[in-house]
JSON list of C-alpha atoms in Angstrom, two decimals:
[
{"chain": "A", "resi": 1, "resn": "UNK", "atom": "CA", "xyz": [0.00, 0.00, 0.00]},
{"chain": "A", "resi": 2, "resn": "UNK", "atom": "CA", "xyz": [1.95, 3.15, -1.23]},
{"chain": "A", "resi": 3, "resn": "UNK", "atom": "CA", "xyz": [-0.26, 6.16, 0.36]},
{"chain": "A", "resi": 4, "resn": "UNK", "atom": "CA", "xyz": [-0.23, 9.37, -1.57]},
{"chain": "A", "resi": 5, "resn": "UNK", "atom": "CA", "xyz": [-0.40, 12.72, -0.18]},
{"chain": "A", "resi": 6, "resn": "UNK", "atom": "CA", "xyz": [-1.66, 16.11, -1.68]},
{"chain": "A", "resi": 7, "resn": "UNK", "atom": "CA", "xyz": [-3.14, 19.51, -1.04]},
{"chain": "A", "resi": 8, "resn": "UNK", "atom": "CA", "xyz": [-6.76, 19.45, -1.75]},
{"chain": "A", "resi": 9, "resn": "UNK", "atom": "CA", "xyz": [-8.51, 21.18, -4.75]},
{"chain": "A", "resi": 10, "resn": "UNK", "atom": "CA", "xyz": [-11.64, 22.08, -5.86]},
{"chain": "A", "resi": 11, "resn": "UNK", "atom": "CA", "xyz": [-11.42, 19.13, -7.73]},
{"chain": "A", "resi": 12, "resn": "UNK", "atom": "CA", "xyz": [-11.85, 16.71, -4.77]},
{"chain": "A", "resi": 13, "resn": "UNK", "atom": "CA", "xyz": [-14.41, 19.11, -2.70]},
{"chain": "A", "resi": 14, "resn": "UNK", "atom": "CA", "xyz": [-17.28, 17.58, -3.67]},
{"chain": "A", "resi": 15, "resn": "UNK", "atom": "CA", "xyz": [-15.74, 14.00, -1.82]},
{"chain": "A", "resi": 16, "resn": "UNK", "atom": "CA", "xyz": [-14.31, 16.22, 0.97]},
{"chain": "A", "resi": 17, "resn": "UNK", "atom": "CA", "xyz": [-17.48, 17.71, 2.28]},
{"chain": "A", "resi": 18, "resn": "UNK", "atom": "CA", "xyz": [-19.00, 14.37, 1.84]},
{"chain": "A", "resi": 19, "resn": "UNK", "atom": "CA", "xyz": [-16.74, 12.63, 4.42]},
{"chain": "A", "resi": 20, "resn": "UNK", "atom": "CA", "xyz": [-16.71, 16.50, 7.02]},
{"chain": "A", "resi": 21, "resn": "UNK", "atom": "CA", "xyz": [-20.38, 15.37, 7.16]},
{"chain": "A", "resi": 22, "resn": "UNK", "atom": "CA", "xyz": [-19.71, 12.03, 7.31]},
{"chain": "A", "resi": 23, "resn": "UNK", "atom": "CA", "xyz": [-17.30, 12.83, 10.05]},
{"chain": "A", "resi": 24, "resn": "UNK", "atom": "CA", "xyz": [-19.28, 15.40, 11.62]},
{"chain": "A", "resi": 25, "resn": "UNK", "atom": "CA", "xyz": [-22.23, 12.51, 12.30]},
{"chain": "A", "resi": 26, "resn": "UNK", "atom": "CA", "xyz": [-19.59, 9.80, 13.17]},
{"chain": "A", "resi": 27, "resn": "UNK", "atom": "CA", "xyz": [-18.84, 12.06, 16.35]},
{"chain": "A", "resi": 28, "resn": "UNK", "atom": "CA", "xyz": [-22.78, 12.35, 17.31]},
{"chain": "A", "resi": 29, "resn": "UNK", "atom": "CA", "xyz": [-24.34, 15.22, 15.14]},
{"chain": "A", "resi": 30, "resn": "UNK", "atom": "CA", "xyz": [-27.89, 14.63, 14.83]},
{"chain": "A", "resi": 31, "resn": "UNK", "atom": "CA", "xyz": [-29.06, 18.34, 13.60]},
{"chain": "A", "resi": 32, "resn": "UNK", "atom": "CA", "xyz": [-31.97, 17.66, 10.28]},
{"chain": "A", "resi": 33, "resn": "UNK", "atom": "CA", "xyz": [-29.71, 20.45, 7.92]},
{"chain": "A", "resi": 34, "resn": "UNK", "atom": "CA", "xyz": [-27.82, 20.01, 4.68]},
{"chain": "A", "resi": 35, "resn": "UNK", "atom": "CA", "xyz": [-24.61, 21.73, 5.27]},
{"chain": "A", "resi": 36, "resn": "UNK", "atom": "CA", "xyz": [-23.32, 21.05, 2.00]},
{"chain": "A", "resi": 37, "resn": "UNK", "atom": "CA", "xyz": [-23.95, 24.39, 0.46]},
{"chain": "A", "resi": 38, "resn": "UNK", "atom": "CA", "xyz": [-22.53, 26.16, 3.47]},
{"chain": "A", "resi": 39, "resn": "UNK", "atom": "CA", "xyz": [-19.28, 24.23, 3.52]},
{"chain": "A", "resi": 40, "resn": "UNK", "atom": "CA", "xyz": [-19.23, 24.40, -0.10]},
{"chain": "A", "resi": 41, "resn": "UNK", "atom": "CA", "xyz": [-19.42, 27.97, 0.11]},
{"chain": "A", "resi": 42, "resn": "UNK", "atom": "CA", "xyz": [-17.01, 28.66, 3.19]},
{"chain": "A", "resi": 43, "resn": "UNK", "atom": "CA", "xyz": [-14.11, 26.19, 0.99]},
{"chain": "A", "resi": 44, "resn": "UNK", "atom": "CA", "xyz": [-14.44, 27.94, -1.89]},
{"chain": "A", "resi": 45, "resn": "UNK", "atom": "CA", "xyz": [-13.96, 30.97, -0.35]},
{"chain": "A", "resi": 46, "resn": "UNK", "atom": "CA", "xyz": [-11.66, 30.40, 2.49]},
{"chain": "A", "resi": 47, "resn": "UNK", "atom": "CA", "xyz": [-9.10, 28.18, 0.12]},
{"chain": "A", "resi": 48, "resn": "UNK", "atom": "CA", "xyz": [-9.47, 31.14, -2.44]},
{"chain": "A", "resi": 49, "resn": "UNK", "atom": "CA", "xyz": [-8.43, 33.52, -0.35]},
{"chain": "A", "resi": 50, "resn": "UNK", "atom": "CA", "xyz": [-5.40, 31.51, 1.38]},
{"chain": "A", "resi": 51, "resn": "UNK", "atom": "CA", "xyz": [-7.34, 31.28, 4.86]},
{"chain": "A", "resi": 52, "resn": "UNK", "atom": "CA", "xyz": [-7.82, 27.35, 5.02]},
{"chain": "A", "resi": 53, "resn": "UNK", "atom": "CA", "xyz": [-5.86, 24.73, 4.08]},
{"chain": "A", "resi": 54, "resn": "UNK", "atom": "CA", "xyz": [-6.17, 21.03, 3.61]},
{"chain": "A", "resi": 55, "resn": "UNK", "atom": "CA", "xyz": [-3.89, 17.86, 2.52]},
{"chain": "A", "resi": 56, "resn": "UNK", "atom": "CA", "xyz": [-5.78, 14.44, 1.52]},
{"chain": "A", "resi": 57, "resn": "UNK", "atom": "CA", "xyz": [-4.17, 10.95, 1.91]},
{"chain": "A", "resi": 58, "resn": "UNK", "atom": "CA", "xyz": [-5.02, 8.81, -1.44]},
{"chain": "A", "resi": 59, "resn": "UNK", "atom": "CA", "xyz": [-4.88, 5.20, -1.80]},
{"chain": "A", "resi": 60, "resn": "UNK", "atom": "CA", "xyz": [-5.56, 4.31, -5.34]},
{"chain": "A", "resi": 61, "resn": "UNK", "atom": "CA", "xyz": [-7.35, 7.19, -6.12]},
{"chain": "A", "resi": 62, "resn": "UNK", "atom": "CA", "xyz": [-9.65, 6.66, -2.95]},
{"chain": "A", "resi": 63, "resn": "UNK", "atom": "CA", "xyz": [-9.94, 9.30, -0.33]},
{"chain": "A", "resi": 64, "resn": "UNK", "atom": "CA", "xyz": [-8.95, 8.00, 2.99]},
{"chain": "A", "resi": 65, "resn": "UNK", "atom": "CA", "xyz": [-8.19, 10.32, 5.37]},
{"chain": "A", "resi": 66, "resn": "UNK", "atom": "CA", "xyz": [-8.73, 14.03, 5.68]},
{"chain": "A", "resi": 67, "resn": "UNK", "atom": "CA", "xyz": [-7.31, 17.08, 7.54]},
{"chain": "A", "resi": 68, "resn": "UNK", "atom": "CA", "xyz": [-8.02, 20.97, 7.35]},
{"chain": "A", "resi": 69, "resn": "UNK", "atom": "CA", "xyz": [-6.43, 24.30, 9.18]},
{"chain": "A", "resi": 70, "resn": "UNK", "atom": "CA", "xyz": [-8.47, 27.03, 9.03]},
{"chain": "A", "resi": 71, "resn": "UNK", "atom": "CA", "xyz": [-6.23, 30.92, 9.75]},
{"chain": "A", "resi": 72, "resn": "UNK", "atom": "CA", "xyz": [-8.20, 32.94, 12.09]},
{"chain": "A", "resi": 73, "resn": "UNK", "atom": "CA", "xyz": [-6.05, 36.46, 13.31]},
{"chain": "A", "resi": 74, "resn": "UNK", "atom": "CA", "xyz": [-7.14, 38.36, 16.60]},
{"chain": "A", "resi": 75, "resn": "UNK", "atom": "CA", "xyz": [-5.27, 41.06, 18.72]},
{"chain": "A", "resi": 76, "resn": "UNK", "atom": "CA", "xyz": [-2.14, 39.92, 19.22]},
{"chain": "A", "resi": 77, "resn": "UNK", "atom": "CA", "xyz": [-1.97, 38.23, 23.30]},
{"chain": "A", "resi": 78, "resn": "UNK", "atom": "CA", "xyz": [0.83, 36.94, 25.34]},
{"chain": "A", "resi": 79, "resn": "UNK", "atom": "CA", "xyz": [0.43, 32.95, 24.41]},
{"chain": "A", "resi": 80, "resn": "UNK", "atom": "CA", "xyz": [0.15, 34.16, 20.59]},
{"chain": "A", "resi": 81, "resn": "UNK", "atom": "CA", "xyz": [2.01, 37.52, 19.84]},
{"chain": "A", "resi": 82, "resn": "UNK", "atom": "CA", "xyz": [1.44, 37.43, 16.02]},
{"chain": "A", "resi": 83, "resn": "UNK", "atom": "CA", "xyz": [-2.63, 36.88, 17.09]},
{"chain": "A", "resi": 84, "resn": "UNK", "atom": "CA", "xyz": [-2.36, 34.36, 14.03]},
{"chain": "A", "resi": 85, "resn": "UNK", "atom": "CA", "xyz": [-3.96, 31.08, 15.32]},
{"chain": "A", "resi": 86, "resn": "UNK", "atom": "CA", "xyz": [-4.59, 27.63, 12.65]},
{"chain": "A", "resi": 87, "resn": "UNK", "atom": "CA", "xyz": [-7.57, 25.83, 13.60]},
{"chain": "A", "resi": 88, "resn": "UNK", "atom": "CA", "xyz": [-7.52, 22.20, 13.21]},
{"chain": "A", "resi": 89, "resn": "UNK", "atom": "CA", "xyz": [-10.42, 20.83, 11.55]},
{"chain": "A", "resi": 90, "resn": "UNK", "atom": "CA", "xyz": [-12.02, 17.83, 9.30]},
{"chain": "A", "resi": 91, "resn": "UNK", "atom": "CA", "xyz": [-9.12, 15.42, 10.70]},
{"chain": "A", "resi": 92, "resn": "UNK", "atom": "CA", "xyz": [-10.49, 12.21, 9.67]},
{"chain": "A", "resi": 93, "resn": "UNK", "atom": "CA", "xyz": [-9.27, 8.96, 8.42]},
{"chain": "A", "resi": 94, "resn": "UNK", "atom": "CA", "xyz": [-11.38, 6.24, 7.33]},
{"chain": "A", "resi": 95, "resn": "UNK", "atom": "CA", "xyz": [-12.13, 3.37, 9.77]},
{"chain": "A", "resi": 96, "resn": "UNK", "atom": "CA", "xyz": [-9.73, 0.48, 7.55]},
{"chain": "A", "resi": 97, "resn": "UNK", "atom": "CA", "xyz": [-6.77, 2.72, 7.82]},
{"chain": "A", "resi": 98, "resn": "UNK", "atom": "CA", "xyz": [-6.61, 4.07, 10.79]},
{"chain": "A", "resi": 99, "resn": "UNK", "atom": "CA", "xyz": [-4.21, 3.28, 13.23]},
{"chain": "A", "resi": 100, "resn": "UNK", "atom": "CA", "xyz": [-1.21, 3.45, 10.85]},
{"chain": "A", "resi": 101, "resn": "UNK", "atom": "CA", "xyz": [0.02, 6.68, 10.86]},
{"chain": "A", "resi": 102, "resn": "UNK", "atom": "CA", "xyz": [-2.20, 8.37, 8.42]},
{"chain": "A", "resi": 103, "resn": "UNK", "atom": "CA", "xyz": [-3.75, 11.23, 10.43]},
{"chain": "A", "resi": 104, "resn": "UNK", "atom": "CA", "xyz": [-0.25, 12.15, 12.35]},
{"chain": "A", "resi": 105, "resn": "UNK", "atom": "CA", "xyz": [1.40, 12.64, 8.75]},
{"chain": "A", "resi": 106, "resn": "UNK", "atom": "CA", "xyz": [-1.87, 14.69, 7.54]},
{"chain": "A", "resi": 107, "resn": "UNK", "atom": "CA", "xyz": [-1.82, 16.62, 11.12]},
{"chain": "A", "resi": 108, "resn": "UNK", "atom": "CA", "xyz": [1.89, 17.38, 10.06]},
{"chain": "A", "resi": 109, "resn": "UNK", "atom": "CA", "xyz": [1.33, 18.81, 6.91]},
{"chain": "A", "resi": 110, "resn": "UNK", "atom": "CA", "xyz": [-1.21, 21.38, 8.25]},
{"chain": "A", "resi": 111, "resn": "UNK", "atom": "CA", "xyz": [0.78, 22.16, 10.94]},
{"chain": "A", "resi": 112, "resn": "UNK", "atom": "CA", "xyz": [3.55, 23.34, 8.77]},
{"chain": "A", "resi": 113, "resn": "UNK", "atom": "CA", "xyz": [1.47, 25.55, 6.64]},
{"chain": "A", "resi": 114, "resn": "UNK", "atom": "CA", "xyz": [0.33, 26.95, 9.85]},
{"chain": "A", "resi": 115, "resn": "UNK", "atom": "CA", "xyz": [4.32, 27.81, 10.52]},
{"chain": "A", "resi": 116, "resn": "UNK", "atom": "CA", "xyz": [3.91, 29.24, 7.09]},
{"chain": "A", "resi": 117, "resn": "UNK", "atom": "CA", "xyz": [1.04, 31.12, 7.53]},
{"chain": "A", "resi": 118, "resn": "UNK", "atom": "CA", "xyz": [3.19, 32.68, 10.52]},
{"chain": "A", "resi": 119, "resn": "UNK", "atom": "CA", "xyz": [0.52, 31.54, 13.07]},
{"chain": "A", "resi": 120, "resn": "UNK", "atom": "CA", "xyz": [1.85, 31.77, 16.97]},
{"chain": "A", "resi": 121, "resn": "UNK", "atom": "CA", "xyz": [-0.53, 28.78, 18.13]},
{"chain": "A", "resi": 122, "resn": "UNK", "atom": "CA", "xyz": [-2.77, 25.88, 16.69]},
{"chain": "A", "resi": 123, "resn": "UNK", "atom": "CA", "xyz": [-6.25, 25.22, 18.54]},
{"chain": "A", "resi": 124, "resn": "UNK", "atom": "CA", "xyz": [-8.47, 21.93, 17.98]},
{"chain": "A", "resi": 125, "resn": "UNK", "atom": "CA", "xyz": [-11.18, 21.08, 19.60]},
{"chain": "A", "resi": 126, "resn": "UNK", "atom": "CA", "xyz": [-11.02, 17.20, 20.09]},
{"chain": "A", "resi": 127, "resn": "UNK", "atom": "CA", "xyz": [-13.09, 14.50, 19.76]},
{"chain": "A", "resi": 128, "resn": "UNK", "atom": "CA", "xyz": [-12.65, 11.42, 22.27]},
{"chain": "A", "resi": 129, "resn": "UNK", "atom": "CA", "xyz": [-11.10, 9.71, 19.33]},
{"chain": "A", "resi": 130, "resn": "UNK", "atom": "CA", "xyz": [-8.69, 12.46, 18.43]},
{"chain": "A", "resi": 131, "resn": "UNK", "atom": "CA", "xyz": [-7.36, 13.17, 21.72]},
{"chain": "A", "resi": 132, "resn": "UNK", "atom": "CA", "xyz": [-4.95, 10.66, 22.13]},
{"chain": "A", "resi": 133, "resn": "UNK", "atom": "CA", "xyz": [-3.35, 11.80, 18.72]},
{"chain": "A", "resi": 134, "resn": "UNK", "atom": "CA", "xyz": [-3.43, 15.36, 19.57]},
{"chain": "A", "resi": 135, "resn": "UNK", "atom": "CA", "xyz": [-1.93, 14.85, 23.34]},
{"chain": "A", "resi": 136, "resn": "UNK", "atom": "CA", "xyz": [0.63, 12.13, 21.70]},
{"chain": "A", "resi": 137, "resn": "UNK", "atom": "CA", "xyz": [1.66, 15.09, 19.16]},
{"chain": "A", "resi": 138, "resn": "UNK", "atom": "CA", "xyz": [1.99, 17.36, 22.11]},
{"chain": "A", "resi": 139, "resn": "UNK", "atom": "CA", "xyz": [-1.28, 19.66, 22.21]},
{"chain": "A", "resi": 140, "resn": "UNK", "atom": "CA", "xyz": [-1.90, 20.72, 25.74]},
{"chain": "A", "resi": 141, "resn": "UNK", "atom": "CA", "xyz": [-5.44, 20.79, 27.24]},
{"chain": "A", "resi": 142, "resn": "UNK", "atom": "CA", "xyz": [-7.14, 23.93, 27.80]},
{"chain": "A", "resi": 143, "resn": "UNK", "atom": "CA", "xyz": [-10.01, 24.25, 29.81]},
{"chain": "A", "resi": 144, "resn": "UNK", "atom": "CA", "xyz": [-11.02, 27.74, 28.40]},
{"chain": "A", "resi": 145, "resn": "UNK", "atom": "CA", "xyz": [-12.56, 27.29, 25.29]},
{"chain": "A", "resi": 146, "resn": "UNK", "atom": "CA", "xyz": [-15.96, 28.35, 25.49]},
{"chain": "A", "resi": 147, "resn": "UNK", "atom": "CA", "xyz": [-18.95, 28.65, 23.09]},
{"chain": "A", "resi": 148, "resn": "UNK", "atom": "CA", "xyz": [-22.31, 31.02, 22.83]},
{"chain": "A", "resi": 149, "resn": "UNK", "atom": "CA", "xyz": [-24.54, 29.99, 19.91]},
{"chain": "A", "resi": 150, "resn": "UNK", "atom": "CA", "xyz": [-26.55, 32.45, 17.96]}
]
């Protein structure tokens, strides 16, 4: 099995938003929506304008695992003095391949285009799953994050 990696286009988006939902109901979303056009939109516009990022692992021209950093920028703070922050998103890999290394090598990828993008930290927001990568990579758990929905 020779895994391939690339950047994604807007060649594979239709795929990619299939398997964020997929993902997205995997880790208990039960919401009666179609997100597609809103995702559809928000990739489009955020990969157009250089603000979100994503590599795909291949194998034989299959899909298998995902990742995505979104670059938000706020005032500039003491744990991030650029304010430049990548937000880790869409990390999935399917269910036969997991467990061998995919999703580190994807979370690497992103992470250096968040050193590129000149961001000062990288925030995720974990699901059980993804934990024990994140902690093994060395992301620290902050009790802080907080969220009021509109």
């Amino acid at each position: 099995m020779a895994i391939e990696y690339k950047r994604l286009t807007e060649n594979e988006l239709d795929i990619y938003i299939e398997m964020r939902i997929n993902q997205l109901r995997e880790e208990g979303a039960t919401e009666d929506i179609d997100l597609t056009p809103a995702l559809k939109d928000y990739y489009n516009r955020h990969m157009a304008d250089g603000t979100f990022v994503s590599w795909l692992a291949i194998d034989n021209g299959k899909i298998i695992g995902t990742s995505g950093m979104s670059f938000v920028e706020k005032p500039p703070y003491f744990g991030c003095p650029s304010g430049k922050i990548g937000l880790v998103s869409s990390m999935f890999t399917d269910p036969d391949y997991r467990r061998m290394g995919i999703a580190k090598e994807l979370l690497d990828r992103v992470i250096e285009e968040s050193r590129k993008y000149g961001c000062g930290t990288i925030q995720v927001t974990a699901s059980d799953m993804g934990v024990k990568l994140y902690s093994a990579y060395g992301f620290v758990h902050n009790d802080k994050f907080m969220q009021y929905k509109l």
